[in-house]
Short mmCIF file of C-alpha atoms in Angstrom, two decimals:
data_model
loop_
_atom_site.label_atom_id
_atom_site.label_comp_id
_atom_site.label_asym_id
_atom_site.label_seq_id
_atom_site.Cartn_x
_atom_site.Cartn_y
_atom_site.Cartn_z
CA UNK A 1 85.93 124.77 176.98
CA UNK A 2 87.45 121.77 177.84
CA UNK A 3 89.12 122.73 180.72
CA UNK A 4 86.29 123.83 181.89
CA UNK A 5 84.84 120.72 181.56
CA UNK A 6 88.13 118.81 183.33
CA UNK A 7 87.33 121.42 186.68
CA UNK A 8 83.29 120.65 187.08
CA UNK A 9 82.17 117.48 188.86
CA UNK A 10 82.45 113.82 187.03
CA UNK A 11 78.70 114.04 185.59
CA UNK A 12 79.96 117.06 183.72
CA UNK A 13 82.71 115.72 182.28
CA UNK A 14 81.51 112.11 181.26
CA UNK A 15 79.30 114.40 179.83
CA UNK A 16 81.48 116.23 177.93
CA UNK A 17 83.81 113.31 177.07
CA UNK A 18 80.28 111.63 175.33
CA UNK A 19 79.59 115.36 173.10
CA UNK A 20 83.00 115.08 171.96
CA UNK A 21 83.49 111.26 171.29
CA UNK A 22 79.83 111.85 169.03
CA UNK A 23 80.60 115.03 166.95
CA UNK A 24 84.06 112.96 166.01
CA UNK A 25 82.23 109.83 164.81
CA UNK A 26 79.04 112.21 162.98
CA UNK A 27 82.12 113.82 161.50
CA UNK A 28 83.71 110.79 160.01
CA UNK A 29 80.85 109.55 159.30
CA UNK A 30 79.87 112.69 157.49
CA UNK A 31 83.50 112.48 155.58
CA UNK A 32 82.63 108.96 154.54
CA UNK A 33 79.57 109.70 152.91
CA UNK A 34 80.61 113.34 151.22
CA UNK A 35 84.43 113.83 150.60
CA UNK A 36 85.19 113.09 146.67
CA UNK A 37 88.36 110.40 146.36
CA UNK A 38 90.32 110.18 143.91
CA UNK A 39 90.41 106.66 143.03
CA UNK A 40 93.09 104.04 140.82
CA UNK A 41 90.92 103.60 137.66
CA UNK A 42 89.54 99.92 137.16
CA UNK A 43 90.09 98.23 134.01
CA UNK A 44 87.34 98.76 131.62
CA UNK A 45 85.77 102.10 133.22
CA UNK A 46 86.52 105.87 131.75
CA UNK A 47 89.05 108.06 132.92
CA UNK A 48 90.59 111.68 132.37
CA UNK A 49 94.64 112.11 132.06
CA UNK A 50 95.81 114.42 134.92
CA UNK A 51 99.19 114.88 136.26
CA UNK A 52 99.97 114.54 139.84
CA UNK A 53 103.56 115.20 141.42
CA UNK A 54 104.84 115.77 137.79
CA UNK A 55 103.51 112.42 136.64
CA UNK A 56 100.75 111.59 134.58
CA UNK A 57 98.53 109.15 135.33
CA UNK A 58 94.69 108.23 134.48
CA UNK A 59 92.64 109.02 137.42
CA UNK A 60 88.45 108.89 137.67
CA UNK A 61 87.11 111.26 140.72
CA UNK A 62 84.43 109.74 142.32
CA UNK A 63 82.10 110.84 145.18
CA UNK A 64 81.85 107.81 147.66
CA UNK A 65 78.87 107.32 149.98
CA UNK A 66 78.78 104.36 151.96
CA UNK A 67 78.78 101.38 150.55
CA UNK A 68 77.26 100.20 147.24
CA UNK A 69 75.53 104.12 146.35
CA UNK A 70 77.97 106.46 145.09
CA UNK A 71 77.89 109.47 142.19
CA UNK A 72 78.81 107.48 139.20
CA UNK A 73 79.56 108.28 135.70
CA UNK A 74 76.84 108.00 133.40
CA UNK A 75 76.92 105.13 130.76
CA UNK A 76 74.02 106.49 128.85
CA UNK A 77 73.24 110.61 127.57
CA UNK A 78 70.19 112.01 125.91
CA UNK A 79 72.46 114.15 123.60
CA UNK A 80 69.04 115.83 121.54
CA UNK A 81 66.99 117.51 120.04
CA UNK A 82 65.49 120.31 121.71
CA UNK A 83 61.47 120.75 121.69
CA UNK A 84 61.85 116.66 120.64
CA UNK A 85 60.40 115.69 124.07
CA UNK A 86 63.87 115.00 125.96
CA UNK A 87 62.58 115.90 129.12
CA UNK A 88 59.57 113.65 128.37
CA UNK A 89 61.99 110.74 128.13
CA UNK A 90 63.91 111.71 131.20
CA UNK A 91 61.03 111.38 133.01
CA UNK A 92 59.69 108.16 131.18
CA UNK A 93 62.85 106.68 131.62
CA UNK A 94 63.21 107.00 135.35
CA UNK A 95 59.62 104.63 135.97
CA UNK A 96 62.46 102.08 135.37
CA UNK A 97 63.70 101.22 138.92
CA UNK A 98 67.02 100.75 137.18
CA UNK A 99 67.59 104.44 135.77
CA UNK A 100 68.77 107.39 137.60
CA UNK A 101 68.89 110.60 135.85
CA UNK A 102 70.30 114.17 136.30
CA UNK A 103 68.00 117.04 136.93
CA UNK A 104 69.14 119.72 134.57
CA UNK A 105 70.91 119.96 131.22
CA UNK A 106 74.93 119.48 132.31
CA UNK A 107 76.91 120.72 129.26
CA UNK A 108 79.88 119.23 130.66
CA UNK A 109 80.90 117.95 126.91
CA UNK A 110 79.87 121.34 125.05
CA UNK A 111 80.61 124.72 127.94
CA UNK A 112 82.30 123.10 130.92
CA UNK A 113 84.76 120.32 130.09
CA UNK A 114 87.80 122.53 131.27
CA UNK A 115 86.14 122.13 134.64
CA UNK A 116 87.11 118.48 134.63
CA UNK A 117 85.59 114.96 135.36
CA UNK A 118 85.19 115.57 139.14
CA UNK A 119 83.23 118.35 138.39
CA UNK A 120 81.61 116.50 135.74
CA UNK A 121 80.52 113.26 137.96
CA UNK A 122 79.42 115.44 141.07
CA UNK A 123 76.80 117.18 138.97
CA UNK A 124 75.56 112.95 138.93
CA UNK A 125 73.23 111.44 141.15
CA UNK A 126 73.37 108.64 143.55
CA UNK A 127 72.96 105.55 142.17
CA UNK A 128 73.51 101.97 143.65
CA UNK A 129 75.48 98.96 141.89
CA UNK A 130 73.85 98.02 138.88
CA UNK A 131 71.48 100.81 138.08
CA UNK A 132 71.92 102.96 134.93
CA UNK A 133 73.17 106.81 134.93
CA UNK A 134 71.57 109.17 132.35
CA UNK A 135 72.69 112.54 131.63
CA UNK A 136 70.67 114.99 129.31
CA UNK A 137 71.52 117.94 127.42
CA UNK A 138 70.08 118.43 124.07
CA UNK A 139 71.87 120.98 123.00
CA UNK A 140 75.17 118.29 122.20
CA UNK A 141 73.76 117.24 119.38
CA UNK A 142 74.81 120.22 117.53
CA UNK A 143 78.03 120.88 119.01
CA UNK A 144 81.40 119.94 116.93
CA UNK A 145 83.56 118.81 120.14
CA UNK A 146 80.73 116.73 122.02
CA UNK A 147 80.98 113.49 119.90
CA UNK A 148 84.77 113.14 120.28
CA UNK A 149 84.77 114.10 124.11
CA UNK A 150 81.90 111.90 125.01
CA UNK A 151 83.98 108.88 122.73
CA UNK A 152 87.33 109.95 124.76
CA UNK A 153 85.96 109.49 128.07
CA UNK A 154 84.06 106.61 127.45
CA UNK A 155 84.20 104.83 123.99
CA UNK A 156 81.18 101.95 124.83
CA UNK A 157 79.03 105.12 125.85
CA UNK A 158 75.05 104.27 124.54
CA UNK A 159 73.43 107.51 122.99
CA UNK A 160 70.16 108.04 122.75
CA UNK A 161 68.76 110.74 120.40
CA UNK A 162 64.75 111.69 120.20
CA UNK A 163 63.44 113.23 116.93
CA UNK A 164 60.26 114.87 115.97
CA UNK A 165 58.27 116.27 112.90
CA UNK A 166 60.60 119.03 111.89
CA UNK A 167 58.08 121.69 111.21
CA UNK A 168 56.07 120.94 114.30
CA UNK A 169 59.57 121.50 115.98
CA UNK A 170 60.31 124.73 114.40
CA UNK A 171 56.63 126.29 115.86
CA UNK A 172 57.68 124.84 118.83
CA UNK A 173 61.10 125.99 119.38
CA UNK A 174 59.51 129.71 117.99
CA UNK A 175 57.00 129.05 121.44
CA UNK A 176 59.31 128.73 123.85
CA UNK A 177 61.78 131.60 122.76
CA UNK A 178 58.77 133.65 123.84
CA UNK A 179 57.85 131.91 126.70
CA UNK A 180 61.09 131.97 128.52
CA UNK A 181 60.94 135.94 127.43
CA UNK A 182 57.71 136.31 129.49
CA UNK A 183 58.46 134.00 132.19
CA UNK A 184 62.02 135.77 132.96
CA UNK A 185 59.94 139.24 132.61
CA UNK A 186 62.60 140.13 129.85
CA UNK A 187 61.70 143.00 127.62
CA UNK A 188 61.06 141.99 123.97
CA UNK A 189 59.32 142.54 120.47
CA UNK A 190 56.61 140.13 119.37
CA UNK A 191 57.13 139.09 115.86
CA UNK A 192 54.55 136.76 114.41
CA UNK A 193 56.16 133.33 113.36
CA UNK A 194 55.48 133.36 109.52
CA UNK A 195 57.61 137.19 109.23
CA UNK A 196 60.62 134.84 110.85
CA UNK A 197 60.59 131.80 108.92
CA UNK A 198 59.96 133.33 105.80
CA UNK A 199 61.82 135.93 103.64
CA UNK A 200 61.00 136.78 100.36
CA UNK A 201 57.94 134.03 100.05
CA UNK A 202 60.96 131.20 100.91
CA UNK A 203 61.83 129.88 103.58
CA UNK A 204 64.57 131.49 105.74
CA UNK A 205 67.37 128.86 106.27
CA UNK A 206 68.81 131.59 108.40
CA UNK A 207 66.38 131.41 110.87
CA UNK A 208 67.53 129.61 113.78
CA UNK A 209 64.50 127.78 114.69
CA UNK A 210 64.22 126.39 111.47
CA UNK A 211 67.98 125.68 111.16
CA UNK A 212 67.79 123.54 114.11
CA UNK A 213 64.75 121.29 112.94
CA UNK A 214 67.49 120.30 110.05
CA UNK A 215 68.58 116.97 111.32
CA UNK A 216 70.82 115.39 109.14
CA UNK A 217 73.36 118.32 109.23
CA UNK A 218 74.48 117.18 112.30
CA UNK A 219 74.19 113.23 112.60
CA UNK A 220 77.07 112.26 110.62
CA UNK A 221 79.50 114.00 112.94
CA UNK A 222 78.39 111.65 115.38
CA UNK A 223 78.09 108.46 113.68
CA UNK A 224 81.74 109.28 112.37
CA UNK A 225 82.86 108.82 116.24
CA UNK A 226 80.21 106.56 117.29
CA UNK A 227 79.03 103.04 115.58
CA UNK A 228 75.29 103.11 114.46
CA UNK A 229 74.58 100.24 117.00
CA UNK A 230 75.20 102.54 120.16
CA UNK A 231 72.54 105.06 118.85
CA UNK A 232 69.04 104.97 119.58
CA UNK A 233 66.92 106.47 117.60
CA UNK A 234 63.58 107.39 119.74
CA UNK A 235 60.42 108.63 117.30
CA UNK A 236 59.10 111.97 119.23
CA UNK A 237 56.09 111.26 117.42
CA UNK A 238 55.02 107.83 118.30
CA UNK A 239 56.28 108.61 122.08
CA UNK A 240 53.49 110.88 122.40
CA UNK A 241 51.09 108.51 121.39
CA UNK A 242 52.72 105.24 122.25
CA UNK A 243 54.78 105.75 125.01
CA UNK A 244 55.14 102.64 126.15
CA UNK A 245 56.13 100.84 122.92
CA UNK A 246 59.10 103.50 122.38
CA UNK A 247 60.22 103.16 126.24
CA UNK A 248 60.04 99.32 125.45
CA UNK A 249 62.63 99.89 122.44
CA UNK A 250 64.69 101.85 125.08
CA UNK A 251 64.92 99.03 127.58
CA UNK A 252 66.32 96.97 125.05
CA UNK A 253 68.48 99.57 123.75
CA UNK A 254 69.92 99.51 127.37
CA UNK A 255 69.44 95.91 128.24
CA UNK A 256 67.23 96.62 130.93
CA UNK A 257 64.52 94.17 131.99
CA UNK A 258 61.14 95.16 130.30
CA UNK A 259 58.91 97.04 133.00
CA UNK A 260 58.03 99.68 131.68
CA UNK A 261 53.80 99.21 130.45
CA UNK A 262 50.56 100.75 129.23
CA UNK A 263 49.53 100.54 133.05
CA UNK A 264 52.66 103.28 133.59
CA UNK A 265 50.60 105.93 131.74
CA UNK A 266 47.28 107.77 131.15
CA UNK A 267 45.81 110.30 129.02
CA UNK A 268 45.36 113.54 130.19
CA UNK A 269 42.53 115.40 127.92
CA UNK A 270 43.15 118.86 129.27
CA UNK A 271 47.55 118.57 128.21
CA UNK A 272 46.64 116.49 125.46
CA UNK A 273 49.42 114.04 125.69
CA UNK A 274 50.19 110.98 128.22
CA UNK A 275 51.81 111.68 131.89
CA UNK A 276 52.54 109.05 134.14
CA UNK A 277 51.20 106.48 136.76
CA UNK A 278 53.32 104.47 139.55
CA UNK A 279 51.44 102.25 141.12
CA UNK A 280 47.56 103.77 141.85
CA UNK A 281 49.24 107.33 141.89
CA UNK A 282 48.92 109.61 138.87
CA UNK A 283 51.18 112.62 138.46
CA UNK A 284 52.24 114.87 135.24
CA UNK A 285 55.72 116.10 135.67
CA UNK A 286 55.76 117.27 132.08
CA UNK A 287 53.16 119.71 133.38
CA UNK A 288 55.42 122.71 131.40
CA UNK A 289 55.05 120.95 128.33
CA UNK A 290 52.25 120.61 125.80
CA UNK A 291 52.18 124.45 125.07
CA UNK A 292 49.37 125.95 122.79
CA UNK A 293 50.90 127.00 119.45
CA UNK A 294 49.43 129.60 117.48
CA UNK A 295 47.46 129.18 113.92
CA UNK A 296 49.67 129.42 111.67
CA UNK A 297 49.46 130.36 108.02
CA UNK A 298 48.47 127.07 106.10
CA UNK A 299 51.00 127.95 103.24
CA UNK A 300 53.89 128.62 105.52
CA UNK A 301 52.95 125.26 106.89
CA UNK A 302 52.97 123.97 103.49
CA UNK A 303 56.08 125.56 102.41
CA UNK A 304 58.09 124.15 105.54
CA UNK A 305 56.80 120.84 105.11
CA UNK A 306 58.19 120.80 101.57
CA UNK A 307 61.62 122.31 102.53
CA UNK A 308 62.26 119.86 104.95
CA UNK A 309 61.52 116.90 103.29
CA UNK A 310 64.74 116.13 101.56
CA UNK A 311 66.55 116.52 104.44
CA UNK A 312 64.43 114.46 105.81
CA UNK A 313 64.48 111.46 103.33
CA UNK A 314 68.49 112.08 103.60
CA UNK A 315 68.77 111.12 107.02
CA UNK A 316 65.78 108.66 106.84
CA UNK A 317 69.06 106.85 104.35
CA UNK A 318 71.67 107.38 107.04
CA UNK A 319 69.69 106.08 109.87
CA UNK A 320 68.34 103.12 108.47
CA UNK A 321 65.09 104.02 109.80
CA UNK A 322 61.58 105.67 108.86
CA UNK A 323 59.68 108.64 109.94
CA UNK A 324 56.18 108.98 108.85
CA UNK A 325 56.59 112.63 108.28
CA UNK A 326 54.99 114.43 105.79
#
């Protein structure tokens, strides 16, 4: 082709000397903004051990674009509770100019940390200098090796965890195994919700809905690694009907500058919970949420409410911190 060009007139060719001098500079340009580096750690920021040429050293991967907006490492993870509202909080959070979030649950710290940190940081979004990175995945807040990965890669990292009423969980969590069922068109056996959390007129411990609504089994595995002071507490409760007073305790969790207000929300009577307002424009990205549960059996409701409680009160004593549950 380019000889072709070098035997056609001088139009031609100035031509196709211009085609070629742009696709080089579109493709460094392109590199610039999209090839991952691996980059000499700076002091204070996280890093993985890898070995290079035989010798070890502690690299981070990043993903450079430009200047200033890159794929950073998050300093901040929702680490739980399922059916809690996480996704409610993502999207809360993210009003704040200052907070970037992921999309999707990561499970970089629970199913894919063999995949390594690059992997890990380009599943990140942009963010520019002094903005906050959240991840989210729920489900690390019952896994065993989470706590001491998350601590290894970055010790100073600020967790935020988001409770609600355990039994209102449990019907909950019971919902959406069914719902995902029908959604995915997946072939399965309706069982009413009292025949799976009881057995035998108790209540089944076994059951896994009900299991998971047990919070205090799993928070002192992470305040073992992590010190009370880099764990925020969010009530699931009070965030439905006070959203901006919780997202107010999470800015200064995260030392961000309060911006978050009551003018960021508005009830919507047909969900029956808040969604969320920028500027004049309303919009409910939780529009998945707020699904109807069935009526269920008073007792059962009853009965759950009374095996929960001491649980309850237990972690109500590790966290320093009430729930008006019943």
């Amino acid at each position: 082709m380019w000889n072709s060009c070098m035997t056609k007139n001088k139009r031609v060719y100035f031509t196709c000397t211009a085609i070629v001098f742009i696709c080089v500079i579109l493709g460094q340009y392109y590199l610039r903004r999209h090839v991952v580096k691996v980059t000499d750690l700076p002091n204070g920021q996280v890093s993985q051990r890898v070995t290079m040429n035989g010798n070890e050293r502690d690299l981070v991967w990043r993903m450079t674009v430009g200047t200033g907006r890159k794929k950073r490492l998050p300093t901040v993870i929702i680490i739980g509770v399922p059916k809690c509202g996480t996704w409610t909080l993502r999207q809360m959070m993210m009003l704040h100019p200052d907070v970037v979030a992921t999309e999707n649950d990561v499970h970089y710290f629970d199913k894919n940390y063999t995949k390594g940190v690059g992997w890990y940081v380009n599943r990140m979004p942009f963010s520019q200098p002094g903005q906050i990175t959240l991840e989210r995945t729920p489900a690390y807040y019952f896994s065993d090796v989470a706590p001491s990965r998350i601590f290894a890669m970055n010790p100073r990292m600020k967790l935020i965890l988001i409770l609600r009423e355990p039994t209102d969980r449990t019907v909950s969590n019971y919902v959406h195994s069914y719902k995902r069922l029908v959604e995915r068109n997946l072939p399965y056996n309706y069982t009413p919700f009292e025949e799976l959390a009881m057995k035998k007129g108790k209540v089944n411990a076994k059951y896994n809905c009900v299991s998971k609504s047990l919070y205090v089994n799993h928070i002192e595995k992470w305040l073992d690694v992590f010190p009370r002071s880099q764990l925020h507490v969010v009530d699931g409760d009070k965030l439905r009907t006070s959203p901006a007073e919780e997202l107010r305790k999470v800015e200064n969790f995260l030392g961000l500058d309060n911006f978050i207000t009551e003018n960021n929300f508005y009830f919507n009577k047909t969900k029956g919970f808040y969604c969320l307002k920028r500027a004049k424009v309303k919009y409910c990205p939780m529009s998945s949420k707020g699904r109807k549960h069935p009526d269920i059996e008073r007792s059962v409701i009853n009965k759950l409410h009374d095996y929960f409680r001491p649980y309850n009160k237990r972690l109500e004593g590790i966290l320093g911190q009430k729930f008006h549950w019943p």
